[in-house]
mmCIF file of C-alpha atoms and ligand atoms in Angstrom:
data_model
loop_
_atom_site.group_PDB
_atom_site.id
_atom_site.type_symbol
_atom_site.label_atom_id
_atom_site.label_comp_id
_atom_site.label_asym_id
_atom_site.label_seq_id
_atom_site.Cartn_x
_atom_site.Cartn_y
_atom_site.Cartn_z
ATOM 1 C CA UNK A 1202 32.163 84.477 80.359
ATOM 2 C CA UNK A 1203 34.943 81.943 80.610
ATOM 3 C CA UNK A 1204 37.389 82.499 83.456
ATOM 4 C CA UNK A 1205 40.028 80.505 85.258
ATOM 5 C CA UNK A 1206 39.727 80.488 89.046
ATOM 6 C CA UNK A 1207 41.611 79.270 92.053
ATOM 7 C CA UNK A 1208 38.465 78.135 93.766
ATOM 8 C CA UNK A 1209 38.411 76.291 97.075
ATOM 9 C CA UNK A 1210 42.077 75.760 97.833
ATOM 10 C CA UNK A 1211 45.458 77.038 96.717
ATOM 11 C CA UNK A 1212 47.699 75.216 94.232
ATOM 12 C CA UNK A 1213 48.390 75.320 90.510
ATOM 13 C CA UNK A 1214 46.432 72.071 90.195
ATOM 14 C CA UNK A 1215 43.400 73.886 91.654
ATOM 15 C CA UNK A 1216 43.164 76.136 88.597
ATOM 16 C CA UNK A 1217 39.670 75.556 87.202
ATOM 17 C CA UNK A 1218 37.945 76.791 84.065
ATOM 18 C CA UNK A 1219 34.556 78.162 85.014
ATOM 19 C CA UNK A 1220 31.659 80.316 83.825
ATOM 20 C CA UNK A 1221 31.049 83.668 85.443
ATOM 21 C CA UNK A 1222 28.464 86.330 84.640
ATOM 22 C CA UNK A 1223 29.802 88.964 82.243
ATOM 23 C CA UNK A 1224 30.687 92.058 84.271
ATOM 24 C CA UNK A 1225 29.084 95.381 83.246
ATOM 25 C CA UNK A 1226 30.713 98.774 83.756
ATOM 26 C CA UNK A 1227 29.109 101.210 86.199
ATOM 27 C CA UNK A 1228 29.855 104.953 86.190
ATOM 28 C CA UNK A 1229 33.553 105.693 85.680
ATOM 29 C CA UNK A 1230 34.321 102.085 84.725
ATOM 30 C CA UNK A 1231 35.472 100.396 81.534
ATOM 31 C CA UNK A 1232 34.783 96.864 80.315
ATOM 32 C CA UNK A 1233 37.737 95.248 78.565
ATOM 33 C CA UNK A 1234 37.598 92.237 76.299
ATOM 34 C CA UNK A 1235 40.951 90.707 77.086
ATOM 35 C CA UNK A 1236 43.249 89.828 74.205
ATOM 36 C CA UNK A 1237 46.398 88.690 75.989
ATOM 37 C CA UNK A 1238 47.844 88.236 79.456
ATOM 38 C CA UNK A 1239 51.306 87.579 80.808
ATOM 39 C CA UNK A 1240 52.725 85.668 83.749
ATOM 40 C CA UNK A 1241 54.787 86.881 86.666
ATOM 41 C CA UNK A 1242 56.512 84.936 89.418
ATOM 42 C CA UNK A 1243 54.103 86.688 91.797
ATOM 43 C CA UNK A 1244 51.195 84.888 90.107
ATOM 44 C CA UNK A 1245 52.735 81.513 90.930
ATOM 45 C CA UNK A 1246 53.208 82.537 94.576
ATOM 46 C CA UNK A 1247 49.678 83.945 94.741
ATOM 47 C CA UNK A 1248 48.095 80.786 93.316
ATOM 48 C CA UNK A 1249 50.078 78.581 95.673
ATOM 49 C CA UNK A 1250 48.941 80.595 98.714
ATOM 50 C CA UNK A 1251 52.543 81.635 99.397
ATOM 51 C CA UNK A 1252 52.151 85.320 98.583
ATOM 52 C CA UNK A 1253 49.167 85.900 100.858
ATOM 53 C CA UNK A 1254 47.835 82.832 102.685
ATOM 54 C CA UNK A 1255 44.786 84.921 103.676
ATOM 55 C CA UNK A 1256 43.850 85.717 100.077
ATOM 56 C CA UNK A 1257 40.086 85.230 99.706
ATOM 57 C CA UNK A 1258 38.991 82.564 97.198
ATOM 58 C CA UNK A 1259 37.776 82.169 94.528
ATOM 59 C CA UNK A 1260 40.357 84.322 92.761
ATOM 60 C CA UNK A 1261 40.817 84.963 89.044
ATOM 61 C CA UNK A 1262 44.620 85.032 88.833
ATOM 62 C CA UNK A 1263 47.158 87.114 86.857
ATOM 63 C CA UNK A 1264 48.000 90.765 87.345
ATOM 64 C CA UNK A 1265 48.895 91.521 83.728
ATOM 65 C CA UNK A 1266 46.678 91.786 80.698
ATOM 66 C CA UNK A 1267 45.761 93.894 77.714
ATOM 67 C CA UNK A 1268 42.375 94.231 76.114
ATOM 68 C CA UNK A 1269 40.045 96.305 74.002
ATOM 69 C CA UNK A 1270 37.564 98.643 75.666
ATOM 70 C CA UNK A 1271 34.190 97.295 74.515
ATOM 71 C CA UNK A 1272 31.888 99.288 76.822
ATOM 72 C CA UNK A 1273 32.367 102.370 78.969
ATOM 73 C CA UNK A 1274 30.237 103.538 81.879
ATOM 74 C CA UNK A 1275 28.712 106.950 82.450
ATOM 75 C CA UNK A 1276 31.171 109.827 82.717
ATOM 76 C CA UNK A 1277 34.185 107.981 81.330
ATOM 77 C CA UNK A 1278 36.552 110.357 79.504
ATOM 78 C CA UNK A 1279 40.018 108.721 79.595
ATOM 79 C CA UNK A 1280 39.064 105.727 77.437
ATOM 80 C CA UNK A 1281 36.864 105.270 74.355
ATOM 81 C CA UNK A 1282 35.307 102.093 72.978
ATOM 82 C CA UNK A 1283 37.897 100.451 70.691
ATOM 83 C CA UNK A 1284 40.950 101.668 72.654
ATOM 84 C CA UNK A 1285 43.608 99.082 73.480
ATOM 85 C CA UNK A 1286 44.676 99.372 77.106
ATOM 86 C CA UNK A 1287 46.499 97.450 79.821
ATOM 87 C CA UNK A 1288 45.469 97.280 83.451
ATOM 88 C CA UNK A 1289 47.572 99.209 85.987
ATOM 89 C CA UNK A 1290 48.442 96.482 88.548
ATOM 90 C CA UNK A 1291 48.184 98.715 91.643
ATOM 91 C CA UNK A 1292 44.826 100.068 90.530
ATOM 92 C CA UNK A 1293 44.714 103.001 92.934
ATOM 93 C CA UNK A 1294 48.359 104.087 92.737
ATOM 94 C CA UNK A 1295 48.113 106.798 90.109
ATOM 95 C CA UNK A 1296 51.027 109.051 91.117
ATOM 96 C CA UNK A 1297 53.112 110.231 94.040
ATOM 97 C CA UNK A 1298 54.143 108.317 97.124
ATOM 98 C CA UNK A 1299 52.516 104.946 97.751
ATOM 99 C CA UNK A 1300 50.288 104.075 100.704
ATOM 100 C CA UNK A 1301 49.494 100.622 102.088
ATOM 101 C CA UNK A 1302 46.021 100.760 100.576
ATOM 102 C CA UNK A 1303 47.361 101.729 97.150
ATOM 103 C CA UNK A 1304 50.061 99.067 97.179
ATOM 104 C CA UNK A 1305 48.500 96.069 98.814
ATOM 105 C CA UNK A 1306 44.719 96.320 98.610
ATOM 106 C CA UNK A 1307 44.200 97.465 95.063
ATOM 107 C CA UNK A 1308 46.393 95.041 93.116
ATOM 108 C CA UNK A 1309 45.033 92.879 90.308
ATOM 109 C CA UNK A 1310 45.483 89.107 90.446
ATOM 110 C CA UNK A 1311 45.183 89.232 94.263
ATOM 111 C CA UNK A 1312 43.586 90.621 96.314
ATOM 112 C CA UNK A 1313 41.461 91.813 93.346
ATOM 113 C CA UNK A 1314 40.416 89.448 90.568
ATOM 114 C CA UNK A 1315 42.874 89.469 87.687
ATOM 115 C CA UNK A 1316 43.174 88.933 83.972
ATOM 116 C CA UNK A 1317 42.651 85.223 83.302
ATOM 117 C CA UNK A 1318 39.094 85.774 82.069
ATOM 118 C CA UNK A 1319 37.391 86.886 78.890
ATOM 119 C CA UNK A 1320 36.340 90.241 80.362
ATOM 120 C CA UNK A 1321 37.311 92.515 83.212
ATOM 121 C CA UNK A 1322 35.785 95.770 84.438
ATOM 122 C CA UNK A 1323 38.291 98.350 85.703
ATOM 123 C CA UNK A 1324 38.146 101.937 86.810
ATOM 124 C CA UNK A 1325 38.974 104.285 83.929
ATOM 125 C CA UNK A 1326 41.849 105.602 86.056
ATOM 126 C CA UNK A 1327 43.269 102.088 86.373
ATOM 127 C CA UNK A 1328 44.081 101.533 82.697
ATOM 128 C CA UNK A 1329 46.899 102.707 80.430
ATOM 129 C CA UNK A 1330 47.032 102.959 76.625
ATOM 130 C CA UNK A 1331 49.789 100.732 75.250
ATOM 131 C CA UNK A 1332 52.332 101.507 72.496
ATOM 132 C CA UNK A 1333 50.893 100.870 69.038
ATOM 133 C CA UNK A 1334 53.888 98.973 67.625
ATOM 134 C CA UNK A 1335 53.515 96.134 70.147
ATOM 135 C CA UNK A 1336 51.546 92.945 69.555
ATOM 136 C CA UNK A 1337 48.880 92.157 72.148
ATOM 137 C CA UNK A 1338 51.163 89.543 73.727
ATOM 138 C CA UNK A 1339 54.052 92.015 73.940
ATOM 139 C CA UNK A 1340 51.841 94.751 75.376
ATOM 140 C CA UNK A 1341 50.509 92.322 77.987
ATOM 141 C CA UNK A 1342 54.017 91.949 79.463
ATOM 142 C CA UNK A 1343 54.276 95.578 80.573
ATOM 143 C CA UNK A 1344 52.159 96.108 83.729
ATOM 144 C CA UNK A 1345 54.208 94.276 86.375
ATOM 145 C CA UNK A 1346 57.687 93.200 85.231
ATOM 146 C CA UNK A 1347 58.455 96.086 82.892
ATOM 147 C CA UNK A 1348 57.107 98.756 85.211
ATOM 148 C CA UNK A 1349 59.039 97.337 88.168
ATOM 149 C CA UNK A 1350 62.290 97.259 86.178
ATOM 150 C CA UNK A 1351 61.656 100.798 84.932
ATOM 151 C CA UNK A 1352 60.885 102.041 88.472
ATOM 152 C CA UNK A 1353 64.079 100.394 89.790
ATOM 153 C CA UNK A 1354 66.340 102.114 87.258
ATOM 154 C CA UNK A 1355 64.609 105.498 87.299
ATOM 155 C CA UNK A 1356 64.348 105.613 91.108
ATOM 156 C CA UNK A 1357 67.978 104.487 91.271
ATOM 157 C CA UNK A 1358 68.932 107.573 89.252
ATOM 158 C CA UNK A 1359 70.570 105.637 86.412
ATOM 159 C CA UNK A 1360 72.798 107.805 84.203
ATOM 160 C CA UNK A 1361 74.384 107.145 80.805
ATOM 161 C CA UNK A 1362 77.722 105.422 81.325
ATOM 162 C CA UNK A 1363 76.613 103.675 84.548
ATOM 163 C CA UNK A 1364 77.003 99.926 84.928
ATOM 164 C CA UNK A 1365 73.999 97.817 85.922
ATOM 165 C CA UNK A 1366 74.077 94.258 87.243
ATOM 166 C CA UNK A 1367 70.999 92.216 86.389
ATOM 167 C CA UNK A 1368 70.417 88.890 88.172
ATOM 168 C CA UNK A 1369 69.006 86.070 86.038
ATOM 169 C CA UNK A 1370 67.056 86.301 82.803
ATOM 170 C CA UNK A 1371 63.426 86.253 83.937
ATOM 171 C CA UNK A 1372 60.790 88.860 83.130
ATOM 172 C CA UNK A 1373 61.949 91.726 85.352
ATOM 173 C CA UNK A 1374 65.633 91.159 84.583
ATOM 174 C CA UNK A 1375 65.350 91.122 80.782
ATOM 175 C CA UNK A 1376 63.285 94.325 80.888
ATOM 176 C CA UNK A 1377 65.933 95.865 83.186
ATOM 177 C CA UNK A 1378 68.571 94.895 80.605
ATOM 178 C CA UNK A 1379 66.612 96.464 77.756
ATOM 179 C CA UNK A 1380 65.769 99.672 79.646
ATOM 180 C CA UNK A 1381 69.320 100.119 80.971
ATOM 181 C CA UNK A 1382 70.587 99.894 77.396
ATOM 182 C CA UNK A 1383 68.251 102.579 76.049
ATOM 183 C CA UNK A 1384 69.281 104.759 79.009
ATOM 184 C CA UNK A 1385 72.903 104.449 77.874
ATOM 185 C CA UNK A 1386 74.221 102.077 80.533
ATOM 186 C CA UNK A 1387 76.497 99.053 80.423
ATOM 187 C CA UNK A 1388 74.808 95.838 81.602
ATOM 188 C CA UNK A 1389 76.276 92.727 83.207
ATOM 189 C CA UNK A 1390 73.921 89.735 83.403
ATOM 190 C CA UNK A 1391 74.076 86.564 85.493
ATOM 191 C CA UNK A 1392 72.272 83.343 84.600
ATOM 192 C CA UNK A 1393 72.242 79.626 85.360
ATOM 193 C CA UNK A 1394 72.474 78.953 81.615
ATOM 194 C CA UNK A 1395 75.197 79.753 79.059
ATOM 195 C CA UNK A 1396 72.586 79.633 76.336
ATOM 196 C CA UNK A 1397 70.540 82.344 78.054
ATOM 197 C CA UNK A 1398 73.714 84.398 78.580
ATOM 198 C CA UNK A 1399 74.307 84.204 74.826
ATOM 199 C CA UNK A 1400 70.830 85.604 74.260
ATOM 200 C CA UNK A 1401 71.486 88.396 76.782
ATOM 201 C CA UNK A 1402 74.732 89.293 74.977
ATOM 202 C CA UNK A 1403 72.846 89.381 71.674
ATOM 203 C CA UNK A 1404 70.385 91.819 73.233
ATOM 204 C CA UNK A 1405 73.302 94.091 74.137
ATOM 205 C CA UNK A 1406 74.652 93.001 77.546
ATOM 206 C CA UNK A 1407 78.409 93.621 77.749
ATOM 207 C CA UNK A 1408 79.181 90.543 79.867
ATOM 208 C CA UNK A 1409 77.524 87.379 81.136
ATOM 209 C CA UNK A 1410 78.373 85.339 84.219
ATOM 210 C CA UNK A 1411 77.050 81.845 84.839
ATOM 211 C CA UNK A 1412 76.177 81.833 88.560
ATOM 212 C CA UNK A 1413 76.178 78.014 88.640
ATOM 213 C CA UNK A 1414 79.711 77.589 87.288
ATOM 214 C CA UNK A 1415 80.908 80.839 88.894
ATOM 215 C CA UNK A 1416 79.223 80.753 92.317
ATOM 216 C CA UNK A 1417 81.316 83.732 93.518
ATOM 217 C CA UNK A 1418 79.941 85.857 90.674
ATOM 218 C CA UNK A 1419 80.314 88.999 92.798
ATOM 219 C CA UNK A 1420 84.112 88.690 92.426
ATOM 220 C CA UNK A 1421 83.777 88.377 88.668
ATOM 221 C CA UNK A 1422 81.572 91.499 88.629
ATOM 222 C CA UNK A 1423 84.287 93.431 90.472
ATOM 223 C CA UNK A 1424 86.921 92.187 88.018
ATOM 224 C CA UNK A 1425 84.748 93.269 85.101
ATOM 225 C CA UNK A 1426 84.440 96.756 86.613
ATOM 226 C CA UNK A 1427 88.124 97.294 87.296
ATOM 227 C CA UNK A 1428 87.790 96.356 90.960
ATOM 228 C CA UNK A 1429 85.197 99.083 91.579
ATOM 229 C CA UNK A 1430 81.787 97.405 91.442
ATOM 230 C CA UNK A 1431 78.584 98.322 89.621
ATOM 231 C CA UNK A 1432 76.504 101.469 90.037
ATOM 232 C CA UNK A 1433 73.182 99.600 90.264
ATOM 233 C CA UNK A 1434 72.025 96.088 91.080
ATOM 234 C CA UNK A 1435 68.593 94.868 89.993
ATOM 235 C CA UNK A 1436 68.156 92.431 92.895
ATOM 236 C CA UNK A 1437 65.505 89.818 92.156
ATOM 237 C CA UNK A 1438 67.074 87.018 94.226
ATOM 238 C CA UNK A 1439 66.452 88.421 97.707
ATOM 239 C CA UNK A 1440 68.078 87.067 100.856
ATOM 240 C CA UNK A 1441 69.789 84.232 98.948
ATOM 241 C CA UNK A 1442 71.769 86.616 96.698
ATOM 242 C CA UNK A 1443 71.835 89.930 98.561
ATOM 243 C CA UNK A 1444 75.228 89.504 100.290
ATOM 244 C CA UNK A 1445 76.880 88.964 96.924
ATOM 245 C CA UNK A 1446 74.929 91.817 95.339
ATOM 246 C CA UNK A 1447 76.179 94.080 98.135
ATOM 247 C CA UNK A 1448 79.760 92.996 97.378
ATOM 248 C CA UNK A 1449 79.227 93.543 93.662
ATOM 249 C CA UNK A 1450 78.129 97.172 94.151
ATOM 250 C CA UNK A 1451 80.509 100.134 94.163
ATOM 251 C CA UNK A 1452 80.721 102.398 97.227
ATOM 252 C CA UNK A 1453 77.634 104.646 97.112
ATOM 253 C CA UNK A 1454 75.989 102.289 94.615
ATOM 254 C CA UNK A 1455 72.277 101.549 94.427
ATOM 255 C CA UNK A 1456 70.544 98.209 94.995
ATOM 256 C CA UNK A 1457 66.893 97.783 93.995
ATOM 257 C CA UNK A 1458 65.387 95.102 96.210
ATOM 258 C CA UNK A 1459 62.699 93.545 94.073
ATOM 259 C CA UNK A 1460 62.339 89.803 94.459
ATOM 260 C CA UNK A 1461 62.741 86.605 96.390
ATOM 261 C CA UNK A 1462 63.755 84.100 93.687
ATOM 262 C CA UNK A 1463 66.832 82.727 95.446
ATOM 263 C CA UNK A 1464 65.009 81.732 98.632
ATOM 264 C CA UNK A 1465 66.117 82.320 102.218
ATOM 265 C CA UNK A 1466 69.510 83.420 103.484
ATOM 266 C CA UNK A 1467 71.084 85.569 106.185
ATOM 267 C CA UNK A 1468 71.990 89.097 105.238
ATOM 268 C CA UNK A 1469 74.912 90.972 106.789
ATOM 269 C CA UNK A 1470 73.964 94.677 106.892
ATOM 270 C CA UNK A 1471 77.427 95.964 107.886
ATOM 271 C CA UNK A 1472 78.848 96.318 104.339
ATOM 272 C CA UNK A 1473 75.778 98.391 103.430
ATOM 273 C CA UNK A 1474 76.913 101.137 105.799
ATOM 274 C CA UNK A 1475 80.636 100.631 105.245
ATOM 275 C CA UNK A 1476 80.066 101.067 101.501
ATOM 276 C CA UNK A 1477 77.414 103.805 101.873
ATOM 277 C CA UNK A 1478 75.066 101.776 99.683
ATOM 278 C CA UNK A 1479 71.546 102.879 98.891
ATOM 279 C CA UNK A 1480 69.270 99.857 99.249
ATOM 280 C CA UNK A 1481 65.800 100.600 97.978
ATOM 281 C CA UNK A 1482 62.708 98.422 98.084
ATOM 282 C CA UNK A 1483 60.812 98.574 94.806
ATOM 283 C CA UNK A 1484 57.183 97.541 94.517
ATOM 284 C CA UNK A 1485 55.615 97.881 91.070
ATOM 285 C CA UNK A 1486 55.147 101.503 89.983
ATOM 286 C CA UNK A 1487 52.398 104.092 89.679
ATOM 287 C CA UNK A 1488 50.300 104.785 86.596
ATOM 288 C CA UNK A 1489 52.119 107.960 85.618
ATOM 289 C CA UNK A 1490 55.374 105.982 85.663
ATOM 290 C CA UNK A 1491 53.709 103.367 83.427
ATOM 291 C CA UNK A 1492 52.814 106.142 80.971
ATOM 292 C CA UNK A 1493 56.373 107.545 81.072
ATOM 293 C CA UNK A 1494 57.758 104.057 80.440
ATOM 294 C CA UNK A 1495 55.424 103.605 77.480
ATOM 295 C CA UNK A 1496 56.710 106.858 75.937
ATOM 296 C CA UNK A 1497 60.261 105.472 76.100
ATOM 297 C CA UNK A 1498 59.159 102.088 74.684
ATOM 298 C CA UNK A 1499 57.397 103.894 71.862
ATOM 299 C CA UNK A 1500 60.314 106.240 71.127
ATOM 300 C CA UNK A 1501 62.887 103.439 71.029
ATOM 301 C CA UNK A 1502 60.520 100.989 69.329
ATOM 302 C CA UNK A 1503 61.529 98.595 72.104
ATOM 303 C CA UNK A 1504 60.069 95.070 71.810
ATOM 304 C CA UNK A 1505 59.525 93.043 74.992
ATOM 305 C CA UNK A 1506 61.115 89.597 74.840
ATOM 306 C CA UNK A 1507 58.323 87.016 74.759
ATOM 307 C CA UNK A 1508 59.709 83.528 75.349
ATOM 308 C CA UNK A 1509 56.541 81.644 74.468
ATOM 309 C CA UNK A 1510 52.854 82.261 73.854
ATOM 310 C CA UNK A 1511 50.206 79.797 75.094
ATOM 311 C CA UNK A 1512 46.511 79.689 74.232
ATOM 312 C CA UNK A 1513 44.017 80.664 76.935
ATOM 313 C CA UNK A 1514 42.860 77.034 77.213
ATOM 314 C CA UNK A 1515 46.474 76.009 77.953
ATOM 315 C CA UNK A 1516 46.955 78.467 80.815
ATOM 316 C CA UNK A 1517 47.959 75.677 83.188
ATOM 317 C CA UNK A 1518 50.774 74.622 80.833
ATOM 318 C CA UNK A 1519 51.933 78.252 80.716
ATOM 319 C CA UNK A 1520 52.167 78.318 84.521
ATOM 320 C CA UNK A 1521 54.089 75.032 84.554
ATOM 321 C CA UNK A 1522 56.471 76.474 81.961
ATOM 322 C CA UNK A 1523 57.117 79.419 84.247
ATOM 323 C CA UNK A 1524 57.612 77.219 87.300
ATOM 324 C CA UNK A 1525 60.216 75.228 85.317
ATOM 325 C CA UNK A 1526 62.333 78.416 84.894
ATOM 326 C CA UNK A 1527 63.369 77.476 81.368
ATOM 327 C CA UNK A 1528 62.033 80.773 80.023
ATOM 328 C CA UNK A 1529 63.987 83.850 78.949
ATOM 329 C CA UNK A 1530 62.000 87.060 79.449
ATOM 330 C CA UNK A 1531 58.219 86.800 79.494
ATOM 331 C CA UNK A 1532 55.543 84.149 79.001
ATOM 332 C CA UNK A 1533 52.266 85.269 77.439
ATOM 333 C CA UNK A 1534 48.747 83.897 77.024
ATOM 334 C CA UNK A 1535 46.671 84.622 73.934
ATOM 335 C CA UNK A 1536 42.888 84.797 74.290
HETATM 336 N N1 LIG B 1134 58.687 94.131 93.904
HETATM 337 C C1 LIG B 1134 57.909 94.067 92.830
HETATM 338 O O1 LIG B 1134 57.103 94.940 92.541
HETATM 339 C C2 LIG B 1134 58.070 92.915 91.931
HETATM 340 C C3 LIG B 1134 57.556 92.957 90.639
HETATM 341 C C4 LIG B 1134 57.806 91.904 89.783
HETATM 342 C C5 LIG B 1134 58.518 90.815 90.251
HETATM 343 N N2 LIG B 1134 58.945 90.797 91.535
HETATM 344 C C6 LIG B 1134 59.738 89.692 92.032
HETATM 345 O O2 LIG B 1134 60.943 89.688 91.285
HETATM 346 C C7 LIG B 1134 61.359 88.360 91.069
HETATM 347 C C8 LIG B 1134 61.459 88.115 89.569
HETATM 348 O O3 LIG B 1134 60.177 88.058 89.019
HETATM 349 P P1 LIG B 1134 59.973 87.602 87.523
HETATM 350 O O4 LIG B 1134 58.523 87.605 87.267
HETATM 351 O O5 LIG B 1134 60.888 88.350 86.646
HETATM 352 O O6 LIG B 1134 60.466 86.091 87.661
HETATM 353 P P2 LIG B 1134 60.795 84.988 86.579
HETATM 354 O O7 LIG B 1134 60.536 85.487 85.196
HETATM 355 O O8 LIG B 1134 60.116 83.751 87.004
HETATM 356 O O9 LIG B 1134 62.371 84.790 86.761
HETATM 357 C C9 LIG B 1134 62.910 83.499 86.771
HETATM 358 C C10 LIG B 1134 64.402 83.592 86.572
HETATM 359 O O10 LIG B 1134 65.064 84.131 87.704
HETATM 360 C C11 LIG B 1134 66.392 83.713 87.722
HETATM 361 N N3 LIG B 1134 66.828 83.245 89.039
HETATM 362 C C12 LIG B 1134 66.262 82.338 89.843
HETATM 363 N N4 LIG B 1134 67.033 82.129 90.927
HETATM 364 C C13 LIG B 1134 68.105 82.928 90.787
HETATM 365 C C14 LIG B 1134 69.276 83.148 91.552
HETATM 366 N N5 LIG B 1134 69.516 82.497 92.685
HETATM 367 N N6 LIG B 1134 70.188 84.044 91.096
HETATM 368 C C15 LIG B 1134 69.986 84.715 89.938
HETATM 369 N N7 LIG B 1134 68.893 84.524 89.159
HETATM 370 C C16 LIG B 1134 67.975 83.652 89.587
HETATM 371 C C17 LIG B 1134 66.495 82.546 86.750
HETATM 372 O O11 LIG B 1134 67.218 83.045 85.606
HETATM 373 P P3 LIG B 1134 68.206 82.066 84.804
HETATM 374 O O12 LIG B 1134 67.327 81.002 84.250
HETATM 375 O O13 LIG B 1134 68.813 82.947 83.792
HETATM 376 O O14 LIG B 1134 69.196 81.544 85.794
HETATM 377 C C18 LIG B 1134 65.038 82.240 86.439
HETATM 378 O O15 LIG B 1134 64.874 81.721 85.153
HETATM 379 C C19 LIG B 1134 60.353 87.468 91.793
HETATM 380 O O16 LIG B 1134 60.807 87.194 93.099
HETATM 381 C C20 LIG B 1134 59.130 88.324 91.852
HETATM 382 O O17 LIG B 1134 58.280 87.979 92.913
HETATM 383 C C21 LIG B 1134 58.729 91.812 92.376
#
């Protein structure tokens, strides 16, 4: 089968199209013929050796993909040939509290081989049926970004009438916007681009703040909330934005710590205690959460926002597009 690999060294320019033997499913396993994949910032870090410098190579990258079950091994009951399923990124995290093994050692696209190949064999417990109204490209955006956004809001105890602050307009953030809206919340979005803010407003955000032209966006968030602050922050910037996110939150508010997009910075923890904030690390989500999220997507006929679709052969161009940060929402690859 055709597969892209990071072979002998890290780097996007090391991505190589190669031939690998077609994998066959043993007992309890399912072989998927992949139809679409999607990109996450994590994939860029992984391929550059920045996520885990000790990642063993060669690696087939990408955590997210959707495919058709074309062969099932002995004893498989959760999936039938012909079913359309996505891979659960943390393959072994099915439900309940996470463990190190479930979170770090069983994730697709590093340390385990990922989705940038014609076929993949997964455990039947590590796949999830996807909502029927979605295209393959849309369905392929769900496993990492959507599930993480869903986990952040659900774990944060979002209620109708709450206000959510979403940083930027990448994959996780646009899903957080869409999910917060179906949960009945008000959403404030920041972005480096007025054009992207317009798109966020069209999707239903109540307010947009350009963090380039309004560098003290936390003040603007407080103004927009009557001086109180927001109930939840979907924090994808990390150390470079966290101080402002803390100032943008109301006393007792919730901050989901998800990403590292804004680079390094020094964080002052004192306002966290003075404001009784709940700061919660969020890492992906378990399979049962994925299934719950899919029920909501199905019920609300929610459509993921796909910025652009690239052909499998143009995977490198898709990665460059992501690195350029011109996208709004998700980038997909069609097989
Ligand atoms: N913990 C987890 O389980 C988990 C899961 C998924 C992702 N993540 C992490 O979450 C982050 C987002 O991932 P993603 O895949 O959604 O990324 P992405 O699609 O590449 O997001 C890129 C966008 O982030 C925004 N951004 C960059 N710097 C920013 C800043 N200083 N302030 C506000 N927004 C900024 C920009 O939006 P504008 O162009 O609008 O300015 C940029 O276009 C990454 O750090 C990723 O590693 C973590």
